[in-house]
mmCIF file of C-alpha atoms in Angstrom:
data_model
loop_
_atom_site.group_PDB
_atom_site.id
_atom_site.type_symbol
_atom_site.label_atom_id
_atom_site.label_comp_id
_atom_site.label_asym_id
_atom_site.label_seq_id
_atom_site.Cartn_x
_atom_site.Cartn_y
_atom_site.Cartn_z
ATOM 1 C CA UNK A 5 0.000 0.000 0.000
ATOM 2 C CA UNK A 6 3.509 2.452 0.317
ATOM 3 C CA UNK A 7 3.041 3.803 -3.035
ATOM 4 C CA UNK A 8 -0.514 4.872 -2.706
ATOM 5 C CA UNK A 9 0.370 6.743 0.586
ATOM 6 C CA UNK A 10 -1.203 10.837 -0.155
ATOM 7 C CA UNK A 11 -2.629 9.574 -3.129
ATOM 8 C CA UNK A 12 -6.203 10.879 -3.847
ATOM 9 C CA UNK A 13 -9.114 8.570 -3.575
ATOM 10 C CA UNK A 14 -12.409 9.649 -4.493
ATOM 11 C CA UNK A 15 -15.711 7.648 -3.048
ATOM 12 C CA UNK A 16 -19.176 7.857 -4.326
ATOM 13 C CA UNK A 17 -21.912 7.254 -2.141
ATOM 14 C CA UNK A 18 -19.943 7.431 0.581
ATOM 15 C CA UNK A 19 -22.578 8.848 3.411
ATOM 16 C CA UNK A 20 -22.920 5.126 4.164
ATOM 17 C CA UNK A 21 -22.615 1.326 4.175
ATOM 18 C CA UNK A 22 -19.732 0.409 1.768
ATOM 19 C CA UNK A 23 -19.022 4.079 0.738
ATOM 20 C CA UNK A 24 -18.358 5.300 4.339
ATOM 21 C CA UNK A 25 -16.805 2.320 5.356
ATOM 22 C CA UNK A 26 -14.289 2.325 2.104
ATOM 23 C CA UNK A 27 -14.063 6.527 2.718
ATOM 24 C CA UNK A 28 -12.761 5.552 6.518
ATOM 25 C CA UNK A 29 -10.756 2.422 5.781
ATOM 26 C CA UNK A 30 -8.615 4.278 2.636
ATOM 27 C CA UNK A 31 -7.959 7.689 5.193
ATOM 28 C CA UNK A 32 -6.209 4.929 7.923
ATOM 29 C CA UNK A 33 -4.336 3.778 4.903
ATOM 30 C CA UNK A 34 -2.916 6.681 4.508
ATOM 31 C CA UNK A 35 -4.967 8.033 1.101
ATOM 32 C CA UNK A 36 -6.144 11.981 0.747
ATOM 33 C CA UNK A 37 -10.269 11.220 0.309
ATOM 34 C CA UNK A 38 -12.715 12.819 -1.571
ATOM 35 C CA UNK A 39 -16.375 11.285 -0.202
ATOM 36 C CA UNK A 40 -19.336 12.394 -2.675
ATOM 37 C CA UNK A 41 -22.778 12.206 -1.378
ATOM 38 C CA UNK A 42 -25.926 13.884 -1.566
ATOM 39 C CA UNK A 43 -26.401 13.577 2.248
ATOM 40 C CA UNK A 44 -22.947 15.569 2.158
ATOM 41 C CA UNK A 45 -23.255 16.403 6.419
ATOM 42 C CA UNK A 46 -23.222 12.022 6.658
ATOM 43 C CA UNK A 47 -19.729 12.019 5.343
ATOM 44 C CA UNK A 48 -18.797 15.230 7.654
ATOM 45 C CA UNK A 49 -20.202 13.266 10.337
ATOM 46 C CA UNK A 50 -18.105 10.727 9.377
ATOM 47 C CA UNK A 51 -14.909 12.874 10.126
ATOM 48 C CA UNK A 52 -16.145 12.589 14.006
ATOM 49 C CA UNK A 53 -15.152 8.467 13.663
ATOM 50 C CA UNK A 54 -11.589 8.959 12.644
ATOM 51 C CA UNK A 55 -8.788 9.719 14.754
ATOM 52 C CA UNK A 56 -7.980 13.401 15.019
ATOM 53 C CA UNK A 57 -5.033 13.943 13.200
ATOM 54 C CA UNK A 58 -6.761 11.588 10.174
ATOM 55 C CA UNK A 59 -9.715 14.111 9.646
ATOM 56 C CA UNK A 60 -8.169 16.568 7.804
ATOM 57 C CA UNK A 61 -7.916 13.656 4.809
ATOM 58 C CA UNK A 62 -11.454 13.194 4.210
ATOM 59 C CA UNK A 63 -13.004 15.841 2.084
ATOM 60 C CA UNK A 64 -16.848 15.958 1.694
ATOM 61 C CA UNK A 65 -18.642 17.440 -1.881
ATOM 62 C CA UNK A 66 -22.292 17.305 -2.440
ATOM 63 C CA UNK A 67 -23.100 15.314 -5.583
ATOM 64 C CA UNK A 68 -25.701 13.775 -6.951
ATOM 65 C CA UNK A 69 -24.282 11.184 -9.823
ATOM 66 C CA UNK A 70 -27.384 11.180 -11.684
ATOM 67 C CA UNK A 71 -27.061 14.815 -12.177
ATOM 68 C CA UNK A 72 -24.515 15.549 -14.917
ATOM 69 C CA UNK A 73 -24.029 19.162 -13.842
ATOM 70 C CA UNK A 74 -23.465 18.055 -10.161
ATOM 71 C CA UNK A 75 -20.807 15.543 -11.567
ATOM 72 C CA UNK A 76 -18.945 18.053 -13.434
ATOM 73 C CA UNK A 77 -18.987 20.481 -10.635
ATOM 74 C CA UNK A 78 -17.738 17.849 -8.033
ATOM 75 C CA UNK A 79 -15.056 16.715 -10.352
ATOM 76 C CA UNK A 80 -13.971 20.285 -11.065
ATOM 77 C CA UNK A 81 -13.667 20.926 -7.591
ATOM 78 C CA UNK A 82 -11.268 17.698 -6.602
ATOM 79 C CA UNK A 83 -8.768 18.813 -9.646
ATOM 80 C CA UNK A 84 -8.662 21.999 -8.466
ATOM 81 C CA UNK A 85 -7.801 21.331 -5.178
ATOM 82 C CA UNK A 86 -6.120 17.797 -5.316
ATOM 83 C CA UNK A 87 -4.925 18.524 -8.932
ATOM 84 C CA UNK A 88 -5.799 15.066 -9.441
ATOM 85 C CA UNK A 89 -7.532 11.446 -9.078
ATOM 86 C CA UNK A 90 -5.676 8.537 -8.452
ATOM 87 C CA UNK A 91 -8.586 5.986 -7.448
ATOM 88 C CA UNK A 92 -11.932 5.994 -7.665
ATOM 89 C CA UNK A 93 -14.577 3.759 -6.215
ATOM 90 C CA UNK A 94 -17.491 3.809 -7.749
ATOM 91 C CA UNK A 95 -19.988 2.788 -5.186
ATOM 92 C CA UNK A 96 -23.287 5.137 -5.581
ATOM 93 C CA UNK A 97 -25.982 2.882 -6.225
ATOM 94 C CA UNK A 98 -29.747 2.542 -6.321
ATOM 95 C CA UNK A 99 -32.057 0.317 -5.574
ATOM 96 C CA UNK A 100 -36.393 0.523 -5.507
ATOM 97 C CA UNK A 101 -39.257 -1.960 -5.284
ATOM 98 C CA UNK A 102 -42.280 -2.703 -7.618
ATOM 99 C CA UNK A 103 -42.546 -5.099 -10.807
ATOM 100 C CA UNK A 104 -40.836 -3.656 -14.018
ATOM 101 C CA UNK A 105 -44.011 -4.235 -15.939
ATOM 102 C CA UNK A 106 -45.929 -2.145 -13.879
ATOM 103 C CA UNK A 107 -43.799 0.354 -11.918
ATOM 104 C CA UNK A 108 -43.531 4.388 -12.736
ATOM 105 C CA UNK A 109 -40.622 4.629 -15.389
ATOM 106 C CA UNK A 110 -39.351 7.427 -14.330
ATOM 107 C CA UNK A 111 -38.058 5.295 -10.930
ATOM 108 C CA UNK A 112 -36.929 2.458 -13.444
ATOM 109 C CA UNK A 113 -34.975 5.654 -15.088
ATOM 110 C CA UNK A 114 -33.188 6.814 -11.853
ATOM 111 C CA UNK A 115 -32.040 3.436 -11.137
ATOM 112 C CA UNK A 116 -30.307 3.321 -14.249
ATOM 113 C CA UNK A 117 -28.761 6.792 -14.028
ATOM 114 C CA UNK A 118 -27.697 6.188 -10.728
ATOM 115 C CA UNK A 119 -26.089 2.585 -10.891
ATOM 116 C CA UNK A 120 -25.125 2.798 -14.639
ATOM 117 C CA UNK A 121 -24.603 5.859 -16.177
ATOM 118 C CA UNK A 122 -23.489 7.430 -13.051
ATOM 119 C CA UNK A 123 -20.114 5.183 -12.904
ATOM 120 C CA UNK A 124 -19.601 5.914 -16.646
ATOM 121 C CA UNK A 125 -20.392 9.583 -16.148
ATOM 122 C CA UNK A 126 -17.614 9.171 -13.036
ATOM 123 C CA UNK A 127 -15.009 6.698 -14.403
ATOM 124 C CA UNK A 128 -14.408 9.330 -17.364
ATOM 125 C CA UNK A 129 -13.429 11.571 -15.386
ATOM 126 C CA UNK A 130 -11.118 9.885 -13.177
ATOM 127 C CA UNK A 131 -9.818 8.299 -16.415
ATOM 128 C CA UNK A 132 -8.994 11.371 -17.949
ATOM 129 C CA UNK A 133 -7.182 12.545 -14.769
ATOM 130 C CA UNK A 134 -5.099 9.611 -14.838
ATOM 131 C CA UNK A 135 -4.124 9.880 -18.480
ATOM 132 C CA UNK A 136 -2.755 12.912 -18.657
ATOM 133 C CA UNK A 137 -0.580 12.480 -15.861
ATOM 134 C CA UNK A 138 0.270 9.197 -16.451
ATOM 135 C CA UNK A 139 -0.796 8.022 -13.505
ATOM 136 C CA UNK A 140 -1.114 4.084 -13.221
ATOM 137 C CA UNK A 141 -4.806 4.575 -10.643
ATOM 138 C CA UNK A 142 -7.566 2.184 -9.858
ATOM 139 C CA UNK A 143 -10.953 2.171 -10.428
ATOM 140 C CA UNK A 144 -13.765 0.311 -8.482
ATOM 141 C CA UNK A 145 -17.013 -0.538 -9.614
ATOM 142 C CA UNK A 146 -19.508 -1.926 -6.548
ATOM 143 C CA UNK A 147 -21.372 -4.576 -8.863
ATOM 144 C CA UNK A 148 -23.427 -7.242 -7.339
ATOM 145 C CA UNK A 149 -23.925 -10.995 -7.389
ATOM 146 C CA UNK A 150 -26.798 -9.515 -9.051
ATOM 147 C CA UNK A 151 -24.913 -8.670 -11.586
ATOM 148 C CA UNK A 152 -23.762 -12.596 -12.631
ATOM 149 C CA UNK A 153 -27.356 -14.087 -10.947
ATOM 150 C CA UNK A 154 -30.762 -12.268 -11.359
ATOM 151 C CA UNK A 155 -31.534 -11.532 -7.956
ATOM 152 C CA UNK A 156 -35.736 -11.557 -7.650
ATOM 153 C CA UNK A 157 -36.145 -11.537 -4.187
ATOM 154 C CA UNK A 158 -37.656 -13.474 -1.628
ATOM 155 C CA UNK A 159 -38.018 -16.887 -2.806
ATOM 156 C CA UNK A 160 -42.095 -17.888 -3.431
ATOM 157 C CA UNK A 161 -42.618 -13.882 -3.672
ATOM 158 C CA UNK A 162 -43.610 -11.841 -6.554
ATOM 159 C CA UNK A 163 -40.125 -10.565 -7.783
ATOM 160 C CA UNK A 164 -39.659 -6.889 -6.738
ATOM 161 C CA UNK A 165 -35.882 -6.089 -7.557
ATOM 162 C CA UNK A 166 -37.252 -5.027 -11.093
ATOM 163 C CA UNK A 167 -33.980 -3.412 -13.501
ATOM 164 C CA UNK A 168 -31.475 -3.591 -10.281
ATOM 165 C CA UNK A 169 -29.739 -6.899 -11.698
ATOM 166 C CA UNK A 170 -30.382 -5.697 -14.724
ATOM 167 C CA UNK A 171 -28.184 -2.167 -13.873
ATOM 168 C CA UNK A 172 -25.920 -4.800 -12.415
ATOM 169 C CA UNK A 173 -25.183 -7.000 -15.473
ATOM 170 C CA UNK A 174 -24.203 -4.311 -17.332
ATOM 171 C CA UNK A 175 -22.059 -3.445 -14.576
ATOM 172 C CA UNK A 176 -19.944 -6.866 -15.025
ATOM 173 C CA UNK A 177 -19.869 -6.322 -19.421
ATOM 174 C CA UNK A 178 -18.607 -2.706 -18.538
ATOM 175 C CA UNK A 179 -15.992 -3.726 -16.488
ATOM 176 C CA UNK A 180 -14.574 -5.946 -19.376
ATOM 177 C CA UNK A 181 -14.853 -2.843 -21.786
ATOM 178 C CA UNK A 182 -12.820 -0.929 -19.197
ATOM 179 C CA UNK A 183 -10.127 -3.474 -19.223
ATOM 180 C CA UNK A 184 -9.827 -3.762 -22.615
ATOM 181 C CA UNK A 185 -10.124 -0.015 -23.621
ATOM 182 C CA UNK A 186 -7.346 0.721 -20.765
ATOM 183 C CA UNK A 187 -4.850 -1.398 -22.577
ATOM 184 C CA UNK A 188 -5.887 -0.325 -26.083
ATOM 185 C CA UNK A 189 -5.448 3.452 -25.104
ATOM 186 C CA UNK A 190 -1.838 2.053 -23.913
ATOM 187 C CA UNK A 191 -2.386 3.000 -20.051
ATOM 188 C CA UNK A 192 -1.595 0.708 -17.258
ATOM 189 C CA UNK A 193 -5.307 1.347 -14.984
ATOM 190 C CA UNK A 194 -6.696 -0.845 -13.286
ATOM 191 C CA UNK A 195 -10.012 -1.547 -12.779
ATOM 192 C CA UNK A 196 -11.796 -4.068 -10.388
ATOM 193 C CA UNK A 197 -15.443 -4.864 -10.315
ATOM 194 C CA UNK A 198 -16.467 -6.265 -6.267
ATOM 195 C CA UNK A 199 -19.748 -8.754 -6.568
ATOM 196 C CA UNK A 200 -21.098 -9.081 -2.672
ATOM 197 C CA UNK A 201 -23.708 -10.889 -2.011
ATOM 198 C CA UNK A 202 -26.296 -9.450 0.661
ATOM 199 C CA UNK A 203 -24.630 -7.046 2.730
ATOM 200 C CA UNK A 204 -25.991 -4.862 6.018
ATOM 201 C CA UNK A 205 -26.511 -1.427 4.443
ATOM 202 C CA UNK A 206 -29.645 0.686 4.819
ATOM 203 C CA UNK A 207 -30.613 -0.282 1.252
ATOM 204 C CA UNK A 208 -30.986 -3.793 2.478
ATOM 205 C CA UNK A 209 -35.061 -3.917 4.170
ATOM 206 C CA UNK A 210 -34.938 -5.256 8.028
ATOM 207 C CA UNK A 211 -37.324 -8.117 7.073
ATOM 208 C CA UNK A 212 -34.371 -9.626 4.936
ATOM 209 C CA UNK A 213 -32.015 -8.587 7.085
ATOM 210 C CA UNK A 214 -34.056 -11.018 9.775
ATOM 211 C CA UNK A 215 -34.200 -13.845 7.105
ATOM 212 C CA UNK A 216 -30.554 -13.590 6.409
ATOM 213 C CA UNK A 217 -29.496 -14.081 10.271
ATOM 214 C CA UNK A 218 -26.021 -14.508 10.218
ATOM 215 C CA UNK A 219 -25.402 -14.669 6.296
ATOM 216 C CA UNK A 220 -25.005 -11.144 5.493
ATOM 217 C CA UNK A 221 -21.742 -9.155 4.819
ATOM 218 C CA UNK A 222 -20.620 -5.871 6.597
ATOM 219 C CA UNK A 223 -20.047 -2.602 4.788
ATOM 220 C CA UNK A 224 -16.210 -3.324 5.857
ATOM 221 C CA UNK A 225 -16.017 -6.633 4.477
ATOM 222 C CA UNK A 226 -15.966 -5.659 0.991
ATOM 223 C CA UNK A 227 -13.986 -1.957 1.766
ATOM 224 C CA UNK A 228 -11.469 -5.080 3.224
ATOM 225 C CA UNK A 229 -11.789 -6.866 -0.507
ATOM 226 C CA UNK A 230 -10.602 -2.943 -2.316
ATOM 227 C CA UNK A 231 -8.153 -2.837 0.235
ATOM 228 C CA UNK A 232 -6.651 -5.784 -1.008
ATOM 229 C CA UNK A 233 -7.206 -5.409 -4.892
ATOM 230 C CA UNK A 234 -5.191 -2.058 -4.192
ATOM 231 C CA UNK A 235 -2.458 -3.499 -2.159
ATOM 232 C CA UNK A 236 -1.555 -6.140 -5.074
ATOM 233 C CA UNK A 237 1.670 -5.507 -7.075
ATOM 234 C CA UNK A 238 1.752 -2.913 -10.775
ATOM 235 C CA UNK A 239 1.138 -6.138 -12.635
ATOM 236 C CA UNK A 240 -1.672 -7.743 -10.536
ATOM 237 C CA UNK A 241 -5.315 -6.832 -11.747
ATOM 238 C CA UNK A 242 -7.507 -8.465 -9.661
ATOM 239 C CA UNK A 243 -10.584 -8.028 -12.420
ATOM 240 C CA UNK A 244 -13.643 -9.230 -10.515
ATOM 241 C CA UNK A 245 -14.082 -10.674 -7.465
ATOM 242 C CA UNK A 246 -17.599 -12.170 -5.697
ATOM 243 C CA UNK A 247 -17.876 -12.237 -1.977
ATOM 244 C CA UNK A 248 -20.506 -14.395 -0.137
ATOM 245 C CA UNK A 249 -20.675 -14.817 3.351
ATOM 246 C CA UNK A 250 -20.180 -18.629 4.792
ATOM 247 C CA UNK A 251 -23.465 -20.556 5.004
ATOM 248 C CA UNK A 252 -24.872 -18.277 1.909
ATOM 249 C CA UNK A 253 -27.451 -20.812 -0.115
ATOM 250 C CA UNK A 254 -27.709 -18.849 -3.480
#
């Protein structure tokens, strides 16, 4: 992890779950991090759970991913002050019950502007930052098992996880485009797509919370899994990797 010590890490969705506990776990590594949420005073709040002389390497932005303006805007403000991104996980993400033949489009639309198009809308801007300074970064994507597995549910239920897996599967095909367009453009970023299964977030209901007992992730588990995609040597990609807790049946 030496040579991404002051390096600039930038976190989406990171007033919670996986984004706050990746924001936390990459300032105690020793990373400069940028957390973008919309709840903006969560990641502030965040601040309070690090040590005091780590707080002055989190930096909070309001964004909004589906918002093209806002992305621009938070982006803007990172080069100018950081003059740079070195990583970037994507972890913003979206998720909304009903049946896709019957639910309001326009919720079907966010999903996919916030779980798709907002990591494109994201990743090219990190990219570009690393490209012209020839900076060898990371980037994250937060897929899903989802996103190899449609996901429906609760078993003997009416499915109600609509486009999520969806948003997720093309998650895992643009990970692959990634890879191959990083090479092709003659860089050396990496990028890493992390697949957890169920894991204890607030996006996550309590009643299957209750039905998972004790198969179900923490937020840290899979900020552990980045830690350790990022920790691997210049010519290790780790390219996707799917965590499931012990005892998981699907």
């Amino acid at each position: 992890m030496e040579r991404w010590l002051n390096k600039v890490a930038v976190v989406t969705g990171a007033s919670s779950g996986i984004g706050a506990a990746t924001a936390k776990d990459l300032v105690l590594a020793g990373l400069n991090v940028v957390g973008l949420a919309r709840r903006v005073d969560r990641v502030e709040a965040l601040k309070q759970q690090l040590p005091a002389d780590k707080c002055q390497y989190l930096t909070a932005i309001k964004c909004d991913v589906t918002d093209v303006e806002s992305v621009n805007e938070a982006f803007k403000q990172i080069v100018t002050k950081f003059g740079g991104i070195d990583v970037l996980v994507n972890n913003a993400g979206r998720i909304v019950g009903g049946q896709l033949c019957t639910m309001d489009v326009a919720e079907v639309q966010t999903t996919l502007q916030t779980n798709v198009m907002g990591v494109i809308h994201c990743t090219q801007h990190a990219f570009k930052s690393m490209k012209e300074r020839s900076m060898n970064g990371h980037i994250f994507i937060i897929n899903s098992i989802a996103g190899h597995n449609v996901v429906s549910g609760i078993y003997g239920q009416t499915p109600v996880t609509n486009v999520y897996s969806a948003s997720k599967y093309a998650l895992t095909a643009i990970t692959e485009i990634y890879r191959r367009e990083f090479v092709g453009l003659e860089t050396k970023i990496k990028i890493t797509s992390i697949s957890p299964a169920l894991v204890e977030t607030e996006m996550v209901g309590e009643h299957l919370k209750r039905l998972a007992k004790d198969c179900i992730l923490s937020p840290h588990d899979i900020s552990n899994a980045i830690m350790y995609a990022l920790s691997t040597p210049p010519h290790v990609q780790i390219h996707d990797m799917i965590i499931k807790p012990v005892g998981d049946l699907f």
